[in-house]
Tab-separated table of C-alpha atoms and ligand atoms in Angstrom:
chain	number	residue	atom	x	y	z
A	100	MET	CA	182.840	74.586	-72.397
A	101	PRO	CA	184.128	74.451	-75.922
A	102	PRO	CA	181.520	74.872	-78.620
A	103	ASP	CA	179.961	71.746	-80.051
A	104	ASP	CA	180.245	70.477	-83.520
A	105	ALA	CA	177.611	72.784	-85.131
A	106	MET	CA	179.245	74.201	-88.222
A	107	GLU	CA	181.454	72.397	-90.661
A	108	HIS	CA	185.033	73.540	-90.634
A	109	ALA	CA	184.070	77.169	-90.395
A	110	GLY	CA	185.558	78.731	-87.347
A	111	VAL	CA	188.356	76.256	-86.974
A	112	GLY	CA	191.550	78.259	-86.355
A	113	THR	CA	194.723	76.825	-87.851
A	114	PRO	CA	197.066	75.235	-87.164
A	115	VAL	CA	194.975	72.955	-85.010
A	116	TYR	CA	196.951	71.855	-81.937
A	117	LEU	CA	196.822	68.042	-81.510
A	118	ASP	CA	199.976	67.495	-79.540
A	119	HIS	CA	198.822	67.587	-75.959
A	120	HIS	CA	201.261	64.932	-74.802
A	121	ALA	CA	204.184	67.242	-75.637
A	122	THR	CA	202.658	70.139	-73.726
A	123	THR	CA	199.343	71.733	-72.957
A	124	PRO	CA	198.339	75.432	-73.015
A	125	VAL	CA	198.027	77.152	-69.657
A	126	ASP	CA	194.382	77.197	-68.797
A	127	PRO	CA	193.206	80.835	-68.700
A	128	ARG	CA	191.834	80.236	-65.181
A	129	VAL	CA	195.320	79.086	-64.121
A	130	LEU	CA	197.023	82.086	-65.678
A	131	GLU	CA	194.642	84.457	-63.901
A	132	VAL	CA	195.433	83.014	-60.513
A	133	MET	CA	199.170	83.010	-61.142
A	134	THR	CA	199.523	86.555	-62.547
A	135	PRO	CA	199.584	88.640	-59.326
A	136	TRP	CA	202.419	86.550	-57.929
A	137	PHE	CA	204.925	87.709	-60.449
A	138	ALA	CA	205.104	91.402	-59.896
A	139	GLU	CA	202.593	92.675	-57.336
A	140	ARG	CA	203.022	89.951	-54.743
A	141	PHE	CA	206.607	88.985	-55.461
A	142	GLY	CA	207.755	87.969	-51.962
A	143	ASN	CA	210.147	85.044	-51.444
A	144	PRO	CA	208.070	82.307	-49.820
A	145	HIS	CA	211.026	81.423	-47.569
A	146	SER	CA	211.491	84.967	-46.256
A	147	THR	CA	208.831	84.797	-43.611
A	148	SER	CA	210.129	87.660	-41.446
A	149	HIS	CA	207.695	90.054	-43.220
A	150	ALA	CA	204.326	90.182	-44.917
A	151	PHE	CA	205.671	89.822	-48.459
A	152	GLY	CA	207.170	86.456	-47.626
A	153	HIS	CA	204.238	85.376	-45.529
A	154	GLU	CA	201.656	85.839	-48.212
A	155	ALA	CA	203.792	84.000	-50.805
A	156	ALA	CA	204.376	81.177	-48.333
A	157	GLU	CA	200.664	80.904	-47.707
A	158	ALA	CA	199.881	80.769	-51.411
A	159	VAL	CA	202.522	78.073	-51.945
A	160	GLU	CA	201.000	76.017	-49.135
A	161	THR	CA	197.526	76.358	-50.545
A	162	ALA	CA	198.897	75.150	-53.886
A	163	ARG	CA	200.676	72.267	-52.173
A	164	GLY	CA	197.276	71.218	-50.771
A	165	HIS	CA	195.684	71.179	-54.228
A	166	VAL	CA	198.521	69.049	-55.644
A	167	ALA	CA	198.232	66.623	-52.757
A	168	ALA	CA	194.460	66.363	-53.089
A	169	LEU	CA	194.721	65.347	-56.765
A	170	ILE	CA	196.585	62.163	-55.806
A	171	GLY	CA	195.129	61.431	-52.355
A	172	ALA	CA	198.300	62.570	-50.516
A	173	ASP	CA	199.073	64.706	-47.501
A	174	PRO	CA	200.370	68.170	-48.396
A	175	ARG	CA	203.524	67.457	-46.382
A	176	GLU	CA	204.368	64.722	-48.906
A	177	ILE	CA	204.598	67.125	-51.821
A	178	VAL	CA	208.004	68.519	-52.914
A	179	PHE	CA	208.023	71.214	-55.613
A	180	THR	CA	210.580	70.682	-58.391
A	181	SER	CA	211.215	72.135	-61.851
A	182	GLY	CA	209.202	69.415	-63.647
A	183	ALA	CA	208.821	65.690	-64.094
A	184	THR	CA	212.348	65.242	-65.433
A	185	GLU	CA	213.747	66.553	-62.166
A	186	SER	CA	211.178	64.623	-60.098
A	187	ASN	CA	212.127	61.391	-61.850
A	188	ASN	CA	215.842	62.029	-61.423
A	189	LEU	CA	215.292	62.860	-57.711
A	190	ALA	CA	213.148	59.784	-57.066
A	191	ILE	CA	215.419	57.270	-58.791
A	192	LYS	CA	218.871	58.672	-58.001
A	193	GLY	CA	217.731	59.807	-54.582
A	194	ALA	CA	216.422	56.347	-53.577
A	195	ALA	CA	219.493	54.551	-54.862
A	196	ARG	CA	222.001	56.834	-53.258
A	197	PHE	CA	220.189	56.846	-49.960
A	198	GLU	CA	220.223	53.090	-49.874
A	199	ARG	CA	223.963	52.953	-50.639
A	200	ARG	CA	224.764	55.547	-47.936
A	201	ARG	CA	222.896	53.419	-45.463
A	202	ARG	CA	225.114	50.485	-46.573
A	203	ASN	CA	222.085	48.222	-47.125
A	204	ARG	CA	222.294	45.142	-49.205
A	205	ARG	CA	219.608	46.224	-51.631
A	206	ASN	CA	221.279	47.190	-54.870
A	207	LYS	CA	218.770	46.831	-57.747
A	208	LEU	CA	216.641	49.239	-59.781
A	209	VAL	CA	213.895	47.935	-62.052
A	210	THR	CA	212.101	49.814	-64.783
A	211	LEU	CA	210.486	49.284	-68.256
A	212	ALA	CA	211.817	49.742	-71.777
A	213	SER	CA	208.861	51.941	-72.636
A	214	GLU	CA	209.536	54.568	-69.892
A	215	HIS	CA	210.298	58.200	-70.628
A	216	LYS	CA	213.933	58.805	-71.496
A	217	CYS	CA	214.573	60.675	-68.276
A	218	VAL	CA	213.616	57.581	-66.294
A	219	ILE	CA	215.615	55.167	-68.415
A	220	GLU	CA	218.607	57.407	-68.403
A	221	SER	CA	218.447	58.039	-64.640
A	222	VAL	CA	218.491	54.304	-64.177
A	223	GLY	CA	221.388	54.089	-66.590
A	224	ASP	CA	223.307	56.698	-64.597
A	225	MET	CA	222.832	54.575	-61.521
A	226	ALA	CA	224.265	51.547	-63.396
A	227	ALA	CA	227.352	53.675	-63.999
A	228	GLU	CA	227.482	54.261	-60.230
A	229	GLY	CA	227.569	50.558	-59.636
A	230	PHE	CA	223.935	49.648	-59.046
A	231	GLU	CA	222.355	46.613	-60.684
A	232	THR	CA	219.683	47.685	-63.134
A	233	ARG	CA	216.962	45.887	-65.063
A	234	ILE	CA	215.090	47.441	-67.944
A	235	LEU	CA	212.219	45.055	-68.620
A	236	PRO	CA	210.604	44.439	-71.986
A	237	VAL	CA	206.890	45.221	-72.298
A	238	ARG	CA	204.168	43.255	-74.033
A	239	GLY	CA	202.919	44.056	-77.539
A	240	ASP	CA	200.020	45.965	-76.002
A	241	GLY	CA	202.483	48.210	-74.206
A	242	LEU	CA	201.642	46.897	-70.727
A	243	VAL	CA	204.118	45.585	-68.177
A	244	ASP	CA	204.607	41.786	-68.349
A	245	PRO	CA	203.691	40.497	-64.908
A	246	ASP	CA	205.966	37.453	-65.229
A	247	GLU	CA	208.970	39.568	-66.091
A	248	LEU	CA	208.178	41.851	-63.202
A	249	HIS	CA	207.797	39.022	-60.722
A	250	ARG	CA	211.127	37.595	-61.794
A	251	ALA	CA	212.920	40.930	-61.665
A	252	VAL	CA	211.643	42.359	-58.373
A	253	ASP	CA	213.177	40.578	-55.373
A	254	ASP	CA	214.500	41.397	-51.953
A	255	SER	CA	217.567	43.030	-53.416
A	256	THR	CA	215.412	45.632	-55.191
A	257	ILE	CA	215.611	49.221	-53.999
A	258	LEU	CA	212.996	50.692	-56.317
A	259	VAL	CA	210.616	49.807	-59.124
A	260	SER	CA	209.757	52.620	-61.537
A	261	VAL	CA	206.753	52.040	-63.759
A	262	MET	CA	204.924	54.972	-65.405
A	263	ALA	CA	201.217	55.514	-64.862
A	264	ALA	CA	200.501	56.519	-68.452
A	265	ASN	CA	202.752	56.374	-71.503
A	266	ASN	CA	203.481	59.690	-73.282
A	267	GLU	CA	203.487	58.146	-76.693
A	268	ILE	CA	200.992	55.323	-76.938
A	269	GLY	CA	198.923	56.477	-73.972
A	270	VAL	CA	198.582	53.083	-72.294
A	271	LEU	CA	197.740	53.030	-68.558
A	272	GLN	CA	199.899	50.607	-66.622
A	273	PRO	CA	198.321	48.418	-63.903
A	274	ILE	CA	200.018	50.417	-61.161
A	275	GLU	CA	198.019	48.892	-58.350
A	276	ALA	CA	199.474	45.479	-59.183
A	277	VAL	CA	203.007	46.916	-59.502
A	278	GLY	CA	202.666	48.704	-56.222
A	279	ALA	CA	201.439	45.578	-54.431
A	280	LEU	CA	204.314	43.528	-55.750
A	281	ALA	CA	206.938	46.146	-54.833
A	282	ARG	CA	205.527	46.434	-51.349
A	283	ALA	CA	205.463	42.632	-50.896
A	284	ARG	CA	209.215	42.529	-51.742
A	285	GLY	CA	210.113	45.520	-49.596
A	286	ALA	CA	210.977	47.750	-52.554
A	287	LEU	CA	209.906	51.334	-53.160
A	288	PHE	CA	207.431	51.981	-55.979
A	289	HIS	CA	207.952	55.080	-58.095
A	290	THR	CA	205.551	56.080	-60.838
A	291	ASP	CA	206.095	58.788	-63.495
A	292	ALA	CA	202.640	60.302	-63.608
A	293	ALA	CA	203.494	63.254	-65.876
A	294	GLN	CA	200.856	62.114	-68.357
A	295	ALA	CA	198.376	60.491	-66.035
A	296	ALA	CA	198.048	63.230	-63.388
A	297	GLY	CA	194.868	65.155	-63.975
A	298	LYS	CA	193.756	62.809	-66.740
A	299	ALA	CA	193.251	59.481	-64.940
A	300	PRO	CA	192.337	58.938	-61.310
A	301	LEU	CA	195.381	58.434	-59.098
A	302	ASP	CA	195.459	57.466	-55.415
A	303	VAL	CA	198.878	56.992	-53.850
A	304	ASN	CA	197.473	54.848	-51.068
A	305	ALA	CA	195.210	52.611	-53.165
A	306	ALA	CA	198.095	52.002	-55.611
A	307	GLY	CA	200.805	51.592	-53.010
A	308	ILE	CA	202.871	54.409	-54.471
A	309	ASP	CA	205.901	55.677	-52.554
A	310	LEU	CA	207.169	58.246	-55.061
A	311	LEU	CA	205.197	59.938	-57.852
A	312	SER	CA	206.242	62.564	-60.425
A	313	ILE	CA	204.028	65.368	-61.774
A	314	SER	CA	204.699	67.989	-64.490
A	315	GLY	CA	202.853	71.340	-64.512
A	316	HIS	CA	202.859	71.811	-68.269
A	317	LYS	CA	201.215	68.441	-69.030
A	318	LEU	CA	198.046	69.357	-67.088
A	319	TYR	CA	197.320	72.947	-68.267
A	320	GLY	CA	199.694	74.486	-65.735
A	321	PRO	CA	202.939	76.424	-66.411
A	322	LYS	CA	206.198	75.018	-67.695
A	323	GLY	CA	209.130	74.871	-65.346
A	324	ILE	CA	207.312	73.449	-62.317
A	325	GLY	CA	206.508	69.970	-61.191
A	326	ALA	CA	206.224	67.992	-58.021
A	327	LEU	CA	207.443	64.839	-56.421
A	328	TYR	CA	205.227	63.011	-53.989
A	329	ALA	CA	207.313	61.279	-51.370
A	330	ARG	CA	205.458	59.019	-48.887
A	331	ARG	CA	205.747	59.825	-45.163
A	332	ARG	CA	204.374	56.595	-43.669
A	333	PRO	CA	206.335	54.413	-44.109
A	334	ARG	CA	208.816	57.076	-45.224
A	335	ALA	CA	210.289	56.852	-48.701
A	336	ARG	CA	213.844	57.884	-47.953
A	337	ILE	CA	215.743	59.690	-50.684
A	338	GLU	CA	218.888	61.798	-50.986
A	339	PRO	CA	218.501	65.284	-52.473
A	340	LEU	CA	220.127	66.070	-55.830
A	341	PHE	CA	221.050	69.667	-54.868
A	342	SER	CA	222.934	71.157	-51.975
A	343	GLY	CA	221.631	74.419	-50.692
A	344	GLY	CA	219.242	76.095	-48.330
A	345	GLY	CA	217.313	72.960	-47.420
A	346	GLN	CA	213.916	74.088	-48.701
A	347	GLU	CA	211.148	71.531	-49.381
A	348	ARG	CA	211.957	69.273	-46.386
A	349	ALA	CA	215.631	69.450	-47.424
A	350	LEU	CA	214.763	67.392	-50.527
A	351	ARG	CA	214.901	70.256	-53.014
A	352	SER	CA	216.999	73.232	-52.168
A	353	GLY	CA	216.291	76.449	-54.063
A	354	THR	CA	213.607	79.120	-53.866
A	355	VAL	CA	210.185	77.767	-54.685
A	356	PRO	CA	208.895	79.795	-57.679
A	357	ALA	CA	205.672	80.976	-56.050
A	358	PRO	CA	203.857	82.043	-59.268
A	359	LEU	CA	204.534	78.677	-60.890
A	360	ALA	CA	203.599	76.753	-57.741
A	361	VAL	CA	200.366	78.684	-57.503
A	362	GLY	CA	199.696	77.839	-61.133
A	363	LEU	CA	200.391	74.144	-60.636
A	364	GLY	CA	198.090	74.126	-57.621
A	365	GLU	CA	195.261	75.712	-59.550
A	366	ALA	CA	195.792	73.359	-62.481
A	367	CYS	CA	195.555	70.371	-60.108
A	368	ARG	CA	192.444	71.825	-58.452
A	369	ILE	CA	190.682	72.262	-61.783
A	370	ALA	CA	191.805	68.824	-63.006
A	371	ARG	CA	190.452	67.139	-59.922
A	372	GLU	CA	187.078	68.757	-60.414
A	373	GLU	CA	186.792	68.318	-64.135
A	374	MET	CA	188.754	65.115	-64.849
A	375	ALA	CA	185.769	62.730	-65.090
A	376	ALA	CA	183.718	64.923	-67.471
A	377	GLU	CA	186.746	65.867	-69.515
A	378	GLY	CA	187.772	62.248	-69.814
A	379	ASP	CA	184.353	61.291	-71.164
A	380	ARG	CA	184.420	64.134	-73.659
A	381	LEU	CA	187.910	63.306	-74.856
A	382	SER	CA	187.135	59.584	-75.152
A	383	ALA	CA	184.186	60.442	-77.374
A	384	LEU	CA	186.305	62.784	-79.492
A	385	SER	CA	189.076	60.147	-79.878
A	386	ALA	CA	186.513	57.564	-80.922
A	387	ARG	CA	185.009	60.065	-83.360
A	388	PHE	CA	188.439	60.737	-84.864
A	389	LEU	CA	189.272	57.027	-85.272
A	390	LYS	CA	185.830	56.181	-86.670
A	391	GLY	CA	186.024	59.080	-89.102
A	392	LEU	CA	189.478	58.231	-90.272
A	393	GLN	CA	188.738	54.531	-90.685
A	394	GLU	CA	185.609	55.344	-92.690
A	395	ARG	CA	187.682	57.362	-95.134
A	396	ILE	CA	190.804	55.214	-95.462
A	397	ASP	CA	191.923	51.703	-94.622
A	398	GLY	CA	195.218	50.478	-93.196
A	399	VAL	CA	194.843	52.309	-89.855
A	400	ALA	CA	195.924	50.364	-86.724
A	401	VAL	CA	196.070	51.539	-83.122
A	402	ASN	CA	199.348	51.226	-81.247
A	403	GLY	CA	199.016	49.849	-77.695
A	404	ASP	CA	196.097	48.469	-75.703
A	405	ARG	CA	192.823	49.779	-77.091
A	406	CYS	CA	191.007	50.203	-73.796
A	407	ARG	CA	193.539	50.951	-71.078
A	408	ARG	CA	194.665	54.296	-72.433
A	409	LEU	CA	194.521	58.041	-71.862
A	410	PRO	CA	191.230	59.389	-73.246
A	411	GLY	CA	192.912	61.968	-75.525
A	412	ASN	CA	195.612	59.688	-76.919
A	413	ILE	CA	195.569	58.542	-80.575
A	414	SER	CA	198.708	56.580	-81.551
A	415	ILE	CA	198.240	54.940	-84.924
A	416	ARG	CA	200.166	53.203	-87.677
A	417	LEU	CA	199.246	54.165	-91.227
A	418	ASP	CA	200.109	51.454	-93.718
A	419	GLY	CA	202.288	52.648	-96.574
A	420	VAL	CA	202.838	56.111	-95.121
A	421	ASP	CA	206.057	57.831	-94.069
A	422	ALA	CA	204.983	59.822	-90.999
A	423	LEU	CA	207.561	62.575	-91.566
A	424	GLY	CA	206.386	63.040	-95.135
A	425	LEU	CA	202.794	63.049	-93.942
A	426	ILE	CA	203.452	65.839	-91.433
A	427	ASP	CA	204.902	68.035	-94.135
A	428	LEU	CA	201.717	67.647	-96.135
A	429	VAL	CA	199.420	68.894	-93.365
A	430	PRO	CA	200.896	72.119	-91.983
A	431	ASP	CA	197.425	72.971	-90.637
A	432	LEU	CA	197.696	70.104	-88.081
A	433	ALA	CA	200.156	70.108	-85.215
A	434	PHE	CA	200.861	66.535	-84.188
A	435	SER	CA	203.954	64.344	-83.848
A	436	THR	CA	205.545	61.303	-85.379
A	437	GLY	CA	206.446	58.183	-83.517
A	438	SER	CA	210.048	59.147	-83.885
A	439	ALA	CA	212.274	61.200	-81.708
A	440	CYS	CA	214.521	63.671	-83.438
A	441	THR	CA	217.417	63.193	-81.160
A	442	SER	CA	220.288	65.288	-82.504
A	443	ALA	CA	220.326	65.325	-86.274
A	444	ALA	CA	219.321	61.714	-86.839
A	445	VAL	CA	215.699	60.569	-86.844
A	446	GLU	CA	215.468	57.368	-84.816
A	447	PRO	CA	212.473	55.154	-84.392
A	448	SER	CA	210.890	55.757	-81.025
A	449	HIS	CA	212.130	53.451	-78.269
A	450	VAL	CA	208.537	53.035	-77.112
A	451	LEU	CA	207.340	51.755	-80.503
A	452	ARG	CA	210.348	49.490	-80.649
A	453	ALA	CA	209.609	48.228	-77.139
A	454	ILE	CA	206.094	47.109	-78.259
A	455	GLY	CA	207.659	45.161	-81.062
A	456	LEU	CA	207.219	47.391	-84.078
A	457	GLY	CA	209.769	47.133	-86.845
A	458	ASP	CA	211.508	50.259	-88.183
A	459	GLU	CA	209.011	50.628	-91.001
A	460	GLU	CA	205.975	50.309	-88.774
A	461	ALA	CA	207.440	52.806	-86.365
A	462	ALA	CA	208.193	55.204	-89.182
A	463	SER	CA	204.550	55.007	-90.278
A	464	SER	CA	203.252	55.864	-86.822
A	465	VAL	CA	201.860	59.171	-85.688
A	466	ARG	CA	200.728	60.414	-82.342
A	467	LEU	CA	197.828	62.830	-81.857
A	468	GLY	CA	196.862	64.138	-78.472
A	469	LEU	CA	193.485	65.783	-77.954
A	470	GLY	CA	193.058	68.118	-75.032
A	471	ARG	CA	190.818	70.288	-72.910
A	472	PHE	CA	190.129	72.903	-75.627
A	473	THR	CA	189.960	70.546	-78.618
A	474	THR	CA	186.571	70.804	-80.337
A	475	ALA	CA	184.565	68.323	-82.352
A	476	GLY	CA	184.970	70.755	-85.293
A	477	GLU	CA	188.736	70.537	-84.995
A	478	VAL	CA	188.560	66.732	-84.860
A	479	ASP	CA	186.482	66.655	-88.030
A	480	PHE	CA	188.854	69.099	-89.735
A	481	ALA	CA	191.806	66.881	-88.731
A	482	VAL	CA	190.145	63.747	-90.081
A	483	ASP	CA	189.393	65.341	-93.427
A	484	HIS	CA	192.875	66.844	-93.883
A	485	LEU	CA	194.658	63.791	-92.618
A	486	ALA	CA	192.696	61.370	-94.782
A	487	GLU	CA	193.405	63.476	-97.871
A	488	ALA	CA	197.124	63.694	-97.007
A	489	ILE	CA	197.390	59.957	-96.320
A	490	ARG	CA	195.861	59.223	-99.753
A	491	ALA	CA	198.377	61.577	-101.347
A	492	CYS	CA	201.239	59.865	-99.459
A	493	ARG	CA	200.139	56.470	-100.613
A	494	ARG	CA	199.764	57.638	-104.232
A	495	ALA	CA	203.254	59.117	-104.104
A	496	MET	CA	204.656	55.889	-102.608
A	497	SER	CA	203.062	53.575	-105.142
A	498	ALA	CA	204.210	55.913	-108.006
A	499	ALA	CA	207.768	55.813	-106.788
B	546	LIG	C1	206.751	65.297	-70.377
B	546	LIG	C2	207.099	64.083	-69.637
B	546	LIG	C3	208.185	64.085	-68.776
B	546	LIG	C4	209.075	65.270	-68.586
B	546	LIG	O1	208.355	66.320	-67.905
B	546	LIG	P1	209.014	67.799	-67.817
B	546	LIG	O2	208.151	68.434	-66.741
B	546	LIG	O3	208.883	68.380	-69.169
B	546	LIG	O4	210.400	67.644	-67.357
B	546	LIG	C5	208.469	62.934	-68.113
B	546	LIG	N1	207.725	61.816	-68.256
B	546	LIG	C6	206.654	61.800	-69.073
B	546	LIG	C7	205.861	60.560	-69.181
B	546	LIG	C8	206.343	62.918	-69.776
B	546	LIG	O5	205.286	62.896	-70.615
């Protein structure tokens, strides 16, 4: 357990990492379990004609069980991939292309304007392949608009993709309701759970989920591994993206990276055990941060629904502050703006736009993400430094 808030800022190592939506450190317990599978126990898990392959295959299957358990799935429903980007591409393109190959009349894909770029662009790629696509607006609180969804999802819909938790504003979508609607209309329900997995309870059966994406490096596992849950009963039928050896139920050809799979499994096992307590601790720390900041400065507003959100997410607008300028003033804090630096240009985030923020509000937004190893001391340090920098920003702005 991380130390409590005893001393002032003594002992706070800098820079303080407050960007856990971008990535998380590998938990030391995960690293320990992974390590032997790189060099000592290096077998190819698909080469089961000898002991090297056998032991790797066994370790991969144990890991598959841990991933499945985290979301209430059967291990046979878990496909290892390289990460959530690949899982999302596989789910969306795979479902659409399977349907077309079967010459069915369903032709529509539905998603939200606040989804991760890899979902929106996968859907866009399918529009280029001739599918009908709908990218629905979201409400000001970041949540799906049930009326929009009811209008869009009909018996021509192949798949509905709605994320479980947003990577920028942290809001938790009502996935049970989305799943129930999709099922009632005979459509598949895919959810990008890269942020939610291991942070919020997920049950594929309770939520009527057919396809679900997970990323290792968002839940204290390694980078370069993820998983796609694909329902067996009734079967969510998808076409693979890759041609090859037919590994992973022929849905994902290529050698499963055993060390990474073992790491993802252990990360899921730990998350399942510790999620409830960790969520309580992070909610308290987020509240402490907001209260502290609001006591020191005014003009702080939370982006997105205040209650339905990831416990470690703090997405805020700071009146009269340019987020990029602010970040330069606090090199001891690692956090992000509400903007995506795509190529050379800085564009307002499509998520903040989707919830109705203007360019200026978006440009004054920052995202902080607290995580498993964030301490109360670090939160207090961040509040003090940020409040001071915000005051400096505002002074500079009013002087200009
Ligand atoms: C990080 C993230 C992804 C991409 O995951 P990778 O494993 O890095 O490919 C997709 N969706 C959401 C919501 C994310 O936060």
